[in-house]
Amino acid sequence: QRQMCIRDRPKPNETAPTAYIGNSNSKKFHTPDCLYAKKLKDENRVSFKSREEAVSEGYAPCGKCKP
C-alpha cells in the first residue's frame, strides 16, 4: 500500500482525497482514473478513503482497474 507523501496529505482544514470510487448499484469499487468510475452517475457514486473501507462496506474490487 502506498504511503501518502507530505505534499499529498490534506491540510488540517481540508478533507482527505477520495482514494476509491464505489458504484452503489453494482457494489464494485474503482480507482478514480478507471474508465468505469468516470462513467458513474452521480447518484450511484460512493467515495471511500481507503481500500479497506470499501471492502468493509461490502464492495468488491473492479476487474478492470484492480484497485
PDB file of C-alpha atoms in Angstrom:
ATOM      1  CA  GLN A   1       0.000   0.000   0.000  1.00  0.00           C
ATOM      2  CA  ARG A   2       1.312   3.423  -0.970  1.00  0.00           C
ATOM      3  CA  GLN A   3       2.001   5.872   1.810  1.00  0.00           C
ATOM      4  CA  MET A   4       0.963   9.458   1.271  1.00  0.00           C
ATOM      5  CA  CYS A   5       3.783  11.930   0.691  1.00  0.00           C
ATOM      6  CA  ILE A   6       3.826  15.050   2.835  1.00  0.00           C
ATOM      7  CA  ARG A   7       2.642  17.123  -0.151  1.00  0.00           C
ATOM      8  CA  ASP A   8      -0.294  14.712  -0.730  1.00  0.00           C
ATOM      9  CA  ARG A   9      -1.609  14.987   2.814  1.00  0.00           C
ATOM     10  CA  PRO A  10      -4.562  17.298   3.315  1.00  0.00           C
ATOM     11  CA  LYS A  11      -4.068  20.475   5.290  1.00  0.00           C
ATOM     12  CA  PRO A  12      -5.892  20.493   8.663  1.00  0.00           C
ATOM     13  CA  ASN A  13      -8.968  22.269   7.268  1.00  0.00           C
ATOM     14  CA  GLU A  14      -9.178  20.160   4.070  1.00  0.00           C
ATOM     15  CA  THR A  15     -10.783  16.778   3.607  1.00  0.00           C
ATOM     16  CA  ALA A  16      -8.734  13.768   2.565  1.00  0.00           C
ATOM     17  CA  PRO A  17      -8.748  12.988  -1.166  1.00  0.00           C
ATOM     18  CA  THR A  18     -11.007  10.238  -2.446  1.00  0.00           C
ATOM     19  CA  ALA A  19      -8.878   7.144  -2.902  1.00  0.00           C
ATOM     20  CA  TYR A  20     -11.597   4.917  -4.400  1.00  0.00           C
ATOM     21  CA  ILE A  21     -14.990   5.380  -6.017  1.00  0.00           C
ATOM     22  CA  GLY A  22     -17.763   2.872  -5.498  1.00  0.00           C
ATOM     23  CA  ASN A  23     -20.886   2.088  -7.507  1.00  0.00           C
ATOM     24  CA  SER A  24     -23.854   1.693  -5.166  1.00  0.00           C
ATOM     25  CA  ASN A  25     -25.716  -0.434  -7.758  1.00  0.00           C
ATOM     26  CA  SER A  26     -23.004  -2.959  -8.633  1.00  0.00           C
ATOM     27  CA  LYS A  27     -21.213  -2.812  -5.258  1.00  0.00           C
ATOM     28  CA  LYS A  28     -17.870  -2.558  -7.122  1.00  0.00           C
ATOM     29  CA  PHE A  29     -15.167  -0.002  -6.326  1.00  0.00           C
ATOM     30  CA  HIS A  30     -12.662   1.606  -8.681  1.00  0.00           C
ATOM     31  CA  THR A  31      -9.619   3.850  -8.798  1.00  0.00           C
ATOM     32  CA  PRO A  32     -10.570   7.471  -9.627  1.00  0.00           C
ATOM     33  CA  ASP A  33      -8.977   7.198 -13.086  1.00  0.00           C
ATOM     34  CA  CYS A  34     -10.799   3.960 -14.025  1.00  0.00           C
ATOM     35  CA  LEU A  35     -12.953   4.179 -17.155  1.00  0.00           C
ATOM     36  CA  TYR A  36     -15.917   2.697 -15.270  1.00  0.00           C
ATOM     37  CA  ALA A  37     -15.568   5.172 -12.387  1.00  0.00           C
ATOM     38  CA  LYS A  38     -15.602   8.071 -14.840  1.00  0.00           C
ATOM     39  CA  LYS A  39     -18.874   6.814 -16.347  1.00  0.00           C
ATOM     40  CA  LEU A  40     -20.698   6.550 -12.998  1.00  0.00           C
ATOM     41  CA  LYS A  41     -23.824   8.616 -12.482  1.00  0.00           C
ATOM     42  CA  ASP A  42     -23.565  10.966  -9.514  1.00  0.00           C
ATOM     43  CA  GLU A  43     -26.479   9.272  -7.739  1.00  0.00           C
ATOM     44  CA  ASN A  44     -24.624   5.912  -7.818  1.00  0.00           C
ATOM     45  CA  ARG A  45     -21.221   7.293  -6.772  1.00  0.00           C
ATOM     46  CA  VAL A  46     -19.824   6.487  -3.312  1.00  0.00           C
ATOM     47  CA  SER A  47     -16.438   7.791  -2.106  1.00  0.00           C
ATOM     48  CA  PHE A  48     -14.014   5.798   0.011  1.00  0.00           C
ATOM     49  CA  LYS A  49     -10.815   6.980   1.686  1.00  0.00           C
ATOM     50  CA  SER A  50      -9.237   3.520   1.649  1.00  0.00           C
ATOM     51  CA  ARG A  51      -9.498   0.094   0.058  1.00  0.00           C
ATOM     52  CA  GLU A  52     -10.229  -1.369   3.478  1.00  0.00           C
ATOM     53  CA  GLU A  53     -13.185   0.974   3.935  1.00  0.00           C
ATOM     54  CA  ALA A  54     -14.690  -0.113   0.588  1.00  0.00           C
ATOM     55  CA  VAL A  55     -14.233  -3.819   1.343  1.00  0.00           C
ATOM     56  CA  SER A  56     -15.634  -3.460   4.869  1.00  0.00           C
ATOM     57  CA  GLU A  57     -18.808  -1.918   3.395  1.00  0.00           C
ATOM     58  CA  GLY A  58     -19.309  -4.912   1.097  1.00  0.00           C
ATOM     59  CA  TYR A  59     -17.813  -3.551  -2.133  1.00  0.00           C
ATOM     60  CA  ALA A  60     -15.688  -5.752  -4.417  1.00  0.00           C
ATOM     61  CA  PRO A  61     -12.720  -4.515  -6.484  1.00  0.00           C
ATOM     62  CA  CYS A  62     -13.243  -3.744 -10.160  1.00  0.00           C
ATOM     63  CA  GLY A  63     -11.858  -6.402 -12.502  1.00  0.00           C
ATOM     64  CA  LYS A  64     -10.549  -3.772 -14.930  1.00  0.00           C
ATOM     65  CA  CYS A  65      -8.560  -1.362 -12.736  1.00  0.00           C
ATOM     66  CA  LYS A  66      -7.903  -3.914  -9.961  1.00  0.00           C
ATOM     67  CA  PRO A  67      -7.763  -1.453  -7.044  1.00  0.00           C
TER      68      PRO A  67
END
